PDB file of C-alpha atoms in Angstrom:
ATOM      1  CA  MET V   1      -8.712  44.366   5.134  1.00 64.00           C
ATOM      2  CA  THR V   2      -6.461  41.963   6.914  1.00 68.00           C
ATOM      3  CA  ARG V   3      -9.397  39.469   7.448  1.00 70.00           C
ATOM      4  CA  ALA V   4     -10.247  39.622   3.714  1.00 67.00           C
ATOM      5  CA  LEU V   5      -6.651  39.003   2.700  1.00 75.00           C
ATOM      6  CA  ALA V   6      -5.935  36.253   5.236  1.00 75.00           C
ATOM      7  CA  PRO V   7      -7.413  33.324   3.275  1.00 76.00           C
ATOM      8  CA  PHE V   8      -5.564  34.347   0.042  1.00 79.00           C
ATOM      9  CA  VAL V   9      -2.284  34.716   1.914  1.00 82.00           C
ATOM     10  CA  LEU V  10      -2.710  31.212   3.365  1.00 84.00           C
ATOM     11  CA  ILE V  11      -3.589  29.740  -0.022  1.00 85.00           C
ATOM     12  CA  ALA V  12      -0.530  31.452  -1.575  1.00 85.00           C
ATOM     13  CA  VAL V  13       1.760  30.107   1.209  1.00 86.00           C
ATOM     14  CA  LEU V  14       0.382  26.537   0.741  1.00 87.00           C
ATOM     15  CA  LEU V  15       0.769  26.668  -3.060  1.00 85.00           C
ATOM     16  CA  ALA V  16       4.339  27.952  -2.761  1.00 87.00           C
ATOM     17  CA  GLY V  17       5.183  25.185  -0.293  1.00 86.00           C
ATOM     18  CA  TRP V  18       3.584  22.613  -2.542  1.00 85.00           C
ATOM     19  CA  GLU V  19       5.552  23.822  -5.527  1.00 85.00           C
ATOM     20  CA  ILE V  20       8.863  23.992  -3.700  1.00 90.00           C
ATOM     21  CA  ALA V  21       8.368  20.537  -2.098  1.00 86.00           C
ATOM     22  CA  CYS V  22       7.574  18.835  -5.425  1.00 86.00           C
ATOM     23  CA  ARG V  23      10.559  20.353  -7.115  1.00 85.00           C
ATOM     24  CA  ALA V  24      12.963  19.745  -4.202  1.00 86.00           C
ATOM     25  CA  LEU V  25      11.888  16.107  -3.726  1.00 85.00           C
ATOM     26  CA  SER V  26      11.697  15.469  -7.538  1.00 84.00           C
ATOM     27  CA  VAL V  27       8.099  14.104  -7.113  1.00 84.00           C
ATOM     28  CA  PRO V  28       7.029  12.377 -10.379  1.00 85.00           C
ATOM     29  CA  LEU V  29       4.473  14.421 -12.314  1.00 83.00           C
ATOM     30  CA  TYR V  30       2.011  11.537 -12.490  1.00 82.00           C
ATOM     31  CA  PHE V  31       2.116  11.128  -8.764  1.00 87.00           C
ATOM     32  CA  LEU V  32       1.686  14.712  -7.573  1.00 85.00           C
ATOM     33  CA  PRO V  33       1.947  17.570 -10.065  1.00 88.00           C
ATOM     34  CA  PRO V  34       3.090  20.934  -8.720  1.00 88.00           C
ATOM     35  CA  PRO V  35       0.636  23.883  -8.892  1.00 88.00           C
ATOM     36  CA  LEU V  36       2.403  25.348 -11.919  1.00 90.00           C
ATOM     37  CA  ALA V  37       1.699  22.126 -13.978  1.00 88.00           C
ATOM     38  CA  ILE V  38      -1.916  22.234 -12.830  1.00 89.00           C
ATOM     39  CA  ALA V  39      -2.223  25.816 -13.952  1.00 90.00           C
ATOM     40  CA  GLN V  40      -0.763  24.953 -17.319  1.00 89.00           C
ATOM     41  CA  ALA V  41      -3.206  22.112 -17.718  1.00 88.00           C
ATOM     42  CA  LEU V  42      -6.087  24.419 -16.742  1.00 88.00           C
ATOM     43  CA  ALA V  43      -4.953  27.051 -19.249  1.00 88.00           C
ATOM     44  CA  ALA V  44      -4.563  24.382 -21.998  1.00 86.00           C
ATOM     45  CA  ASP V  45      -7.989  22.735 -21.494  1.00 85.00           C
ATOM     46  CA  TRP V  46     -10.120  25.563 -20.084  1.00 84.00           C
ATOM     47  CA  LYS V  47     -12.724  25.510 -22.884  1.00 88.00           C
ATOM     48  CA  PRO V  48     -13.596  21.728 -22.624  1.00 88.00           C
ATOM     49  CA  LEU V  49     -13.416  22.007 -18.820  1.00 88.00           C
ATOM     50  CA  LEU V  50     -15.931  24.886 -18.804  1.00 89.00           C
ATOM     51  CA  LEU V  51     -18.235  22.895 -21.166  1.00 89.00           C
ATOM     52  CA  SER V  52     -17.998  19.854 -18.914  1.00 88.00           C
ATOM     53  CA  ALA V  53     -18.651  22.041 -15.802  1.00 89.00           C
ATOM     54  CA  TRP V  54     -21.821  23.443 -17.482  1.00 90.00           C
ATOM     55  CA  ASN V  55     -23.040  19.924 -18.272  1.00 89.00           C
ATOM     56  CA  THR V  56     -22.537  18.922 -14.635  1.00 90.00           C
ATOM     57  CA  LEU V  57     -24.047  22.132 -13.251  1.00 90.00           C
ATOM     58  CA  SER V  58     -27.175  22.044 -15.551  1.00 90.00           C
ATOM     59  CA  MET V  59     -27.991  18.548 -14.510  1.00 90.00           C
ATOM     60  CA  ALA V  60     -27.496  19.524 -10.837  1.00 91.00           C
ATOM     61  CA  LEU V  61     -29.774  22.497 -11.231  1.00 92.00           C
ATOM     62  CA  ILE V  62     -32.454  20.474 -13.013  1.00 93.00           C
ATOM     63  CA  ALA V  63     -32.279  17.902 -10.204  1.00 93.00           C
ATOM     64  CA  LEU V  64     -32.533  20.702  -7.592  1.00 92.00           C
ATOM     65  CA  VAL V  65     -35.809  22.117  -9.231  1.00 93.00           C
ATOM     66  CA  VAL V  66     -37.292  18.665  -9.486  1.00 94.00           C
ATOM     67  CA  ALA V  67     -36.347  17.796  -5.930  1.00 93.00           C
ATOM     68  CA  SER V  68     -37.727  21.209  -4.678  1.00 92.00           C
ATOM     69  CA  VAL V  69     -41.113  20.685  -6.343  1.00 93.00           C
ATOM     70  CA  LEU V  70     -41.483  17.093  -5.108  1.00 92.00           C
ATOM     71  CA  ALA V  71     -40.262  17.774  -1.621  1.00 90.00           C
ATOM     72  CA  GLN V  72     -42.460  20.895  -1.077  1.00 89.00           C
ATOM     73  CA  ALA V  73     -45.524  19.213  -2.472  1.00 88.00           C
ATOM     74  CA  LEU V  74     -45.024  16.224  -0.172  1.00 87.00           C
ATOM     75  CA  ALA V  75     -44.306  18.574   2.753  1.00 85.00           C
ATOM     76  CA  LEU V  76     -47.586  20.356   2.135  1.00 82.00           C
ATOM     77  CA  ALA V  77     -49.471  17.109   2.085  1.00 82.00           C
ATOM     78  CA  VAL V  78     -47.804  16.088   5.335  1.00 80.00           C
ATOM     79  CA  GLY V  79     -48.723  19.524   6.759  1.00 74.00           C
ATOM     80  CA  LEU V  80     -52.371  18.896   6.088  1.00 73.00           C
ATOM     81  CA  SER V  81     -52.257  15.331   7.592  1.00 74.00           C
ATOM     82  CA  PRO V  82     -50.334  14.239  10.679  1.00 74.00           C
ATOM     83  CA  ILE V  83     -50.946  10.634   9.716  1.00 79.00           C
ATOM     84  CA  MET V  84     -49.292  11.267   6.356  1.00 77.00           C
ATOM     85  CA  GLU V  85     -46.202  12.560   8.118  1.00 73.00           C
ATOM     86  CA  ARG V  86     -45.886   9.403  10.260  1.00 78.00           C
ATOM     87  CA  ALA V  87     -46.191   7.325   7.136  1.00 77.00           C
ATOM     88  CA  VAL V  88     -43.899   9.266   4.892  1.00 78.00           C
ATOM     89  CA  ARG V  89     -40.988  10.381   7.100  1.00 75.00           C
ATOM     90  CA  PRO V  90     -39.462   6.885   7.720  1.00 79.00           C
ATOM     91  CA  LEU V  91     -39.436   6.280   3.951  1.00 79.00           C
ATOM     92  CA  ALA V  92     -37.794   9.660   3.336  1.00 76.00           C
ATOM     93  CA  VAL V  93     -35.093   8.939   5.987  1.00 76.00           C
ATOM     94  CA  VAL V  94     -34.409   5.476   4.412  1.00 78.00           C
ATOM     95  CA  LEU V  95     -34.047   7.193   0.985  1.00 75.00           C
ATOM     96  CA  GLN V  96     -31.712   9.699   2.414  1.00 76.00           C
ATOM     97  CA  VAL V  97     -29.398   7.266   4.182  1.00 77.00           C
ATOM     98  CA  THR V  98     -29.150   4.880   1.212  1.00 77.00           C
ATOM     99  CA  PRO V  99     -25.907   5.565  -0.625  1.00 78.00           C
ATOM    100  CA  VAL V 100     -26.511   6.866  -4.095  1.00 76.00           C
ATOM    101  CA  VAL V 101     -23.783   4.524  -5.487  1.00 77.00           C
ATOM    102  CA  ALA V 102     -25.785   1.495  -4.221  1.00 78.00           C
ATOM    103  CA  ILE V 103     -28.930   2.343  -6.201  1.00 81.00           C
ATOM    104  CA  ALA V 104     -27.183   3.928  -9.254  1.00 78.00           C
ATOM    105  CA  PRO V 105     -26.951   0.717 -11.293  1.00 80.00           C
ATOM    106  CA  LEU V 106     -30.680   0.140 -10.910  1.00 82.00           C
ATOM    107  CA  VAL V 107     -31.499   3.707 -11.892  1.00 82.00           C
ATOM    108  CA  VAL V 108     -29.205   3.471 -14.863  1.00 79.00           C
ATOM    109  CA  ILE V 109     -31.126   0.345 -16.053  1.00 81.00           C
ATOM    110  CA  TRP V 110     -34.514   1.974 -15.461  1.00 81.00           C
ATOM    111  CA  ALA V 111     -33.495   5.234 -17.149  1.00 77.00           C
ATOM    112  CA  GLY V 112     -32.083   3.326 -20.116  1.00 73.00           C
ATOM    113  CA  LEU V 113     -28.398   2.677 -20.932  1.00 68.00           C
ATOM    114  CA  ASP V 114     -28.525   5.214 -23.743  1.00 73.00           C
ATOM    115  CA  HIS V 115     -29.937   7.986 -21.356  1.00 76.00           C
ATOM    116  CA  ALA V 116     -27.242   8.534 -18.816  1.00 76.00           C
ATOM    117  CA  GLY V 117     -28.370  12.133 -18.286  1.00 78.00           C
ATOM    118  CA  ARG V 118     -31.685  10.970 -17.001  1.00 83.00           C
ATOM    119  CA  ALA V 119     -30.011   8.674 -14.497  1.00 84.00           C
ATOM    120  CA  ILE V 120     -27.769  11.400 -13.233  1.00 86.00           C
ATOM    121  CA  VAL V 121     -30.683  13.798 -12.766  1.00 88.00           C
ATOM    122  CA  ALA V 122     -32.705  11.163 -10.950  1.00 89.00           C
ATOM    123  CA  LEU V 123     -29.850  10.236  -8.650  1.00 88.00           C
ATOM    124  CA  ALA V 124     -29.145  13.890  -7.838  1.00 89.00           C
ATOM    125  CA  VAL V 125     -32.821  14.338  -7.029  1.00 91.00           C
ATOM    126  CA  VAL V 126     -32.614  11.556  -4.506  1.00 88.00           C
ATOM    127  CA  VAL V 127     -29.685  13.247  -2.796  1.00 88.00           C
ATOM    128  CA  ALA V 128     -31.227  16.724  -2.827  1.00 90.00           C
ATOM    129  CA  PHE V 129     -34.758  15.659  -1.779  1.00 90.00           C
ATOM    130  CA  PHE V 130     -34.408  15.172   1.963  1.00 87.00           C
ATOM    131  CA  PRO V 131     -32.895  18.563   3.090  1.00 89.00           C
ATOM    132  CA  ILE V 132     -35.724  20.424   1.349  1.00 90.00           C
ATOM    133  CA  PHE V 133     -38.466  18.049   2.669  1.00 89.00           C
ATOM    134  CA  SER V 134     -37.006  18.062   6.221  1.00 85.00           C
ATOM    135  CA  GLY V 135     -36.697  21.826   6.246  1.00 85.00           C
ATOM    136  CA  ALA V 136     -40.200  22.341   4.907  1.00 85.00           C
ATOM    137  CA  VAL V 137     -41.742  19.904   7.518  1.00 84.00           C
ATOM    138  CA  THR V 138     -39.779  21.478  10.325  1.00 84.00           C
ATOM    139  CA  GLY V 139     -40.780  25.057   9.182  1.00 81.00           C
ATOM    140  CA  LEU V 140     -44.475  24.071   9.004  1.00 78.00           C
ATOM    141  CA  LYS V 141     -44.174  23.027  12.643  1.00 78.00           C
ATOM    142  CA  ALA V 142     -42.431  26.214  13.762  1.00 74.00           C
ATOM    143  CA  ALA V 143     -45.351  28.551  13.784  1.00 71.00           C
ATOM    144  CA  ASP V 144     -45.932  30.574  16.977  1.00 67.00           C
ATOM    145  CA  PRO V 145     -48.004  28.526  19.447  1.00 68.00           C
ATOM    146  CA  ASP V 146     -49.987  31.706  20.406  1.00 64.00           C
ATOM    147  CA  LEU V 147     -50.962  32.174  16.780  1.00 66.00           C
ATOM    148  CA  GLU V 148     -51.961  28.567  16.569  1.00 64.00           C
ATOM    149  CA  LEU V 149     -54.264  29.109  19.494  1.00 69.00           C
ATOM    150  CA  LEU V 150     -55.608  32.280  17.765  1.00 65.00           C
ATOM    151  CA  PHE V 151     -56.435  30.241  14.596  1.00 66.00           C
ATOM    152  CA  ASP V 152     -58.189  27.631  16.856  1.00 67.00           C
ATOM    153  CA  LEU V 153     -60.209  30.335  18.441  1.00 66.00           C
ATOM    154  CA  TYR V 154     -61.429  31.617  15.059  1.00 65.00           C
ATOM    155  CA  GLY V 155     -62.114  28.027  13.808  1.00 68.00           C
ATOM    156  CA  ALA V 156     -59.596  28.251  10.870  1.00 66.00           C
ATOM    157  CA  SER V 157     -59.580  25.205   8.595  1.00 68.00           C
ATOM    158  CA  ARG V 158     -56.545  23.120   7.973  1.00 69.00           C
ATOM    159  CA  LEU V 159     -56.002  24.751   4.602  1.00 69.00           C
ATOM    160  CA  GLN V 160     -56.300  28.225   5.987  1.00 71.00           C
ATOM    161  CA  ARG V 161     -53.903  27.428   8.909  1.00 71.00           C
ATOM    162  CA  LEU V 162     -51.422  25.987   6.393  1.00 68.00           C
ATOM    163  CA  THR V 163     -51.447  28.863   3.818  1.00 66.00           C
ATOM    164  CA  ARG V 164     -51.818  31.829   6.248  1.00 70.00           C
ATOM    165  CA  LEU V 165     -49.754  30.657   9.258  1.00 71.00           C
ATOM    166  CA  ARG V 166     -47.452  27.687   8.731  1.00 73.00           C
ATOM    167  CA  LEU V 167     -46.192  28.502   5.166  1.00 74.00           C
ATOM    168  CA  PRO V 168     -44.980  31.941   6.168  1.00 75.00           C
ATOM    169  CA  SER V 169     -43.231  30.536   9.225  1.00 78.00           C
ATOM    170  CA  ALA V 170     -41.542  27.893   7.085  1.00 78.00           C
ATOM    171  CA  VAL V 171     -39.709  30.438   4.781  1.00 79.00           C
ATOM    172  CA  PRO V 172     -36.326  30.518   6.679  1.00 83.00           C
ATOM    173  CA  TYR V 173     -36.256  26.726   6.892  1.00 85.00           C
ATOM    174  CA  LEU V 174     -37.052  26.396   3.171  1.00 86.00           C
ATOM    175  CA  LEU V 175     -34.214  28.827   2.297  1.00 85.00           C
ATOM    176  CA  GLU V 176     -31.744  26.863   4.416  1.00 86.00           C
ATOM    177  CA  GLY V 177     -32.914  23.572   3.032  1.00 87.00           C
ATOM    178  CA  HIS V 178     -32.509  24.714  -0.503  1.00 88.00           C
ATOM    179  CA  LYS V 179     -28.954  25.971   0.228  1.00 88.00           C
ATOM    180  CA  VAL V 180     -27.985  22.590   1.623  1.00 88.00           C
ATOM    181  CA  ALA V 181     -29.741  20.749  -1.206  1.00 90.00           C
ATOM    182  CA  ALA V 182     -28.013  22.735  -3.903  1.00 89.00           C
ATOM    183  CA  GLY V 183     -24.553  21.566  -2.759  1.00 87.00           C
ATOM    184  CA  LEU V 184     -25.799  17.966  -2.382  1.00 88.00           C
ATOM    185  CA  ALA V 185     -27.360  18.028  -5.856  1.00 89.00           C
ATOM    186  CA  LEU V 186     -23.967  19.001  -7.299  1.00 89.00           C
ATOM    187  CA  ILE V 187     -22.232  16.215  -5.315  1.00 86.00           C
ATOM    188  CA  GLY V 188     -24.882  13.787  -6.320  1.00 86.00           C
ATOM    189  CA  ALA V 189     -24.540  14.649 -10.014  1.00 87.00           C
ATOM    190  CA  VAL V 190     -20.750  14.180  -9.900  1.00 87.00           C
ATOM    191  CA  VAL V 191     -21.031  10.815  -8.027  1.00 84.00           C
ATOM    192  CA  ALA V 192     -23.748   9.676 -10.401  1.00 83.00           C
ATOM    193  CA  GLU V 193     -21.562  10.575 -13.401  1.00 83.00           C
ATOM    194  CA  PHE V 194     -18.854   8.265 -12.044  1.00 81.00           C
ATOM    195  CA  VAL V 195     -21.323   5.389 -11.950  1.00 76.00           C
ATOM    196  CA  ALA V 196     -23.659   6.068 -14.820  1.00 70.00           C
ATOM    197  CA  GLY V 197     -21.242   7.783 -17.245  1.00 62.00           C
ATOM    198  CA  SER V 198     -22.169  11.020 -18.983  1.00 58.00           C
ATOM    199  CA  GLY V 199     -23.352   9.964 -22.486  1.00 55.00           C
ATOM    200  CA  GLU V 200     -22.985  12.760 -24.991  1.00 55.00           C
ATOM    201  CA  ALA V 201     -23.005  15.371 -22.267  1.00 61.00           C
ATOM    202  CA  GLN V 202     -19.582  14.767 -20.820  1.00 77.00           C
ATOM    203  CA  GLY V 203     -19.411  16.304 -17.285  1.00 82.00           C
ATOM    204  CA  LEU V 204     -16.478  16.924 -14.965  1.00 85.00           C
ATOM    205  CA  ALA V 205     -16.511  13.442 -13.488  1.00 85.00           C
ATOM    206  CA  TRP V 206     -16.046  12.056 -17.079  1.00 83.00           C
ATOM    207  CA  ARG V 207     -13.025  14.465 -17.485  1.00 85.00           C
ATOM    208  CA  ILE V 208     -11.589  13.209 -14.186  1.00 87.00           C
ATOM    209  CA  LEU V 209     -12.064   9.485 -15.193  1.00 84.00           C
ATOM    210  CA  GLU V 210     -10.616  10.141 -18.605  1.00 84.00           C
ATOM    211  CA  SER V 211      -7.471  11.789 -17.153  1.00 85.00           C
ATOM    212  CA  SER V 212      -7.045   9.131 -14.548  1.00 83.00           C
ATOM    213  CA  HIS V 213      -7.067   6.400 -17.245  1.00 82.00           C
ATOM    214  CA  ARG V 214      -4.370   8.258 -19.087  1.00 84.00           C
ATOM    215  CA  MET V 215      -2.392   8.971 -15.917  1.00 85.00           C
ATOM    216  CA  GLN V 216      -2.843  12.697 -16.556  1.00 85.00           C
ATOM    217  CA  THR V 217      -2.735  13.754 -12.963  1.00 89.00           C
ATOM    218  CA  ALA V 218      -2.386  17.529 -13.630  1.00 88.00           C
ATOM    219  CA  GLU V 219      -5.537  17.443 -15.788  1.00 89.00           C
ATOM    220  CA  MET V 220      -7.394  15.611 -13.002  1.00 90.00           C
ATOM    221  CA  PHE V 221      -6.447  18.312 -10.495  1.00 91.00           C
ATOM    222  CA  ALA V 222      -7.537  20.999 -13.037  1.00 90.00           C
ATOM    223  CA  ALA V 223     -10.992  19.319 -13.329  1.00 90.00           C
ATOM    224  CA  VAL V 224     -11.251  19.074  -9.500  1.00 89.00           C
ATOM    225  CA  LEU V 225     -10.271  22.764  -9.187  1.00 90.00           C
ATOM    226  CA  VAL V 226     -12.956  23.809 -11.598  1.00 90.00           C
ATOM    227  CA  LEU V 227     -15.505  21.666  -9.677  1.00 89.00           C
ATOM    228  CA  GLY V 228     -14.437  23.213  -6.389  1.00 88.00           C
ATOM    229  CA  ALA V 229     -14.681  26.697  -7.844  1.00 88.00           C
ATOM    230  CA  MET V 230     -18.075  25.962  -9.253  1.00 88.00           C
ATOM    231  CA  GLY V 231     -19.312  24.536  -5.921  1.00 86.00           C
ATOM    232  CA  ALA V 232     -17.984  27.623  -3.997  1.00 86.00           C
ATOM    233  CA  ALA V 233     -19.647  29.993  -6.492  1.00 88.00           C
ATOM    234  CA  LEU V 234     -22.959  28.174  -6.252  1.00 86.00           C
ATOM    235  CA  HIS V 235     -22.709  28.227  -2.445  1.00 84.00           C
ATOM    236  CA  ALA V 236     -22.000  31.978  -2.482  1.00 85.00           C
ATOM    237  CA  ILE V 237     -24.919  32.762  -4.801  1.00 87.00           C
ATOM    238  CA  LEU V 238     -27.328  30.734  -2.623  1.00 84.00           C
ATOM    239  CA  GLU V 239     -26.035  32.370   0.559  1.00 84.00           C
ATOM    240  CA  ALA V 240     -26.713  35.778  -1.018  1.00 84.00           C
ATOM    241  CA  ALA V 241     -30.161  34.627  -2.055  1.00 81.00           C
ATOM    242  CA  GLU V 242     -30.879  33.341   1.466  1.00 78.00           C
ATOM    243  CA  ARG V 243     -29.822  36.694   3.022  1.00 82.00           C
ATOM    244  CA  ALA V 244     -32.043  38.581   0.604  1.00 81.00           C
ATOM    245  CA  GLY V 245     -34.966  36.176   1.215  1.00 73.00           C
ATOM    246  CA  LEU V 246     -34.654  36.406   4.921  1.00 73.00           C
ATOM    247  CA  ALA V 247     -34.394  40.262   4.749  1.00 76.00           C
ATOM    248  CA  TRP V 248     -37.629  40.287   2.743  1.00 71.00           C
ATOM    249  CA  TRP V 249     -39.310  37.835   5.122  1.00 67.00           C
ATOM    250  CA  ARG V 250     -38.443  39.840   8.206  1.00 67.00           C
ATOM    251  CA  GLY V 251     -39.439  43.117   6.625  1.00 63.00           C
ATOM    252  CA  ARG V 252     -42.679  42.107   5.111  1.00 58.00           C
TER     253      ARG V 252
END
C-alpha cells in the first residue's frame, strides 16, 4: 500500500511546493503559472484539448501500424538473406540517427503543403521504424543454436527455418520493439506537428504553439499535461499487452 501511494504523495508535495513558491514569490502568471491556474485552464479547455490529443494520437497510431508493417516485412527479407542484412542495416541506422526536424521540410514539400497530416504520419513512421526493425532482426537471430543444428540435420529450407524456428523466437523482441516504437511514434508526431503544422486536424503541438504565441503559459502547461498523461496511458497499455503476449508465448 505504501509503495502504491508513494508516487502520489511525492507529486502532491511537489505541487504544493510549486503553488506556495509561486504565490510567495509573486511569480508572474505568464512566466510560471501555479498548479491551480493550470488546473483551471485544463478545466476550461478540456474538450478542445481532448480533441487535439485524439488528433495527435490517431496520427501516431497510424504511423506505428505503417512502421510495423514496413519494418517486419524488411526484417523477414533480411532473415532470408544475410547479404540483404549487410546492405540494409547501415541505411536503417542512418535513417534512425537523422533528426526528424532536419528532414521535416523536405517531407512537407513531398507530401504537399495542404496535407500536413501526411507529412506528420510519414515523419512519425521514420522515427518508429528502427526499434521494430532492430528488434525483429535481433529476434530472428536469437533462435536456439541446438535447434538450428537440428534444422540443418533435417535439411530445412530457409523459409521453413524462418517460419518454424526464427519467427517464434523473435516474439519477445518484437513486443519490446513495438513498445519502444509506440512512444517514439507519439514523440515523432508531436515534433512533426511543430514543424509541419497540423492543417485542419489540430494536434496538441498546435495547441502549445498557439498558447505560446498568446503568452498563455497555463494553457501550454495544460496541453503538455494532457500529452504526458496520454503518453503514460499508451505506455501502460503496451506494457500490459507485452506481458500478455509474453505469457502466451511462454505457455504455448
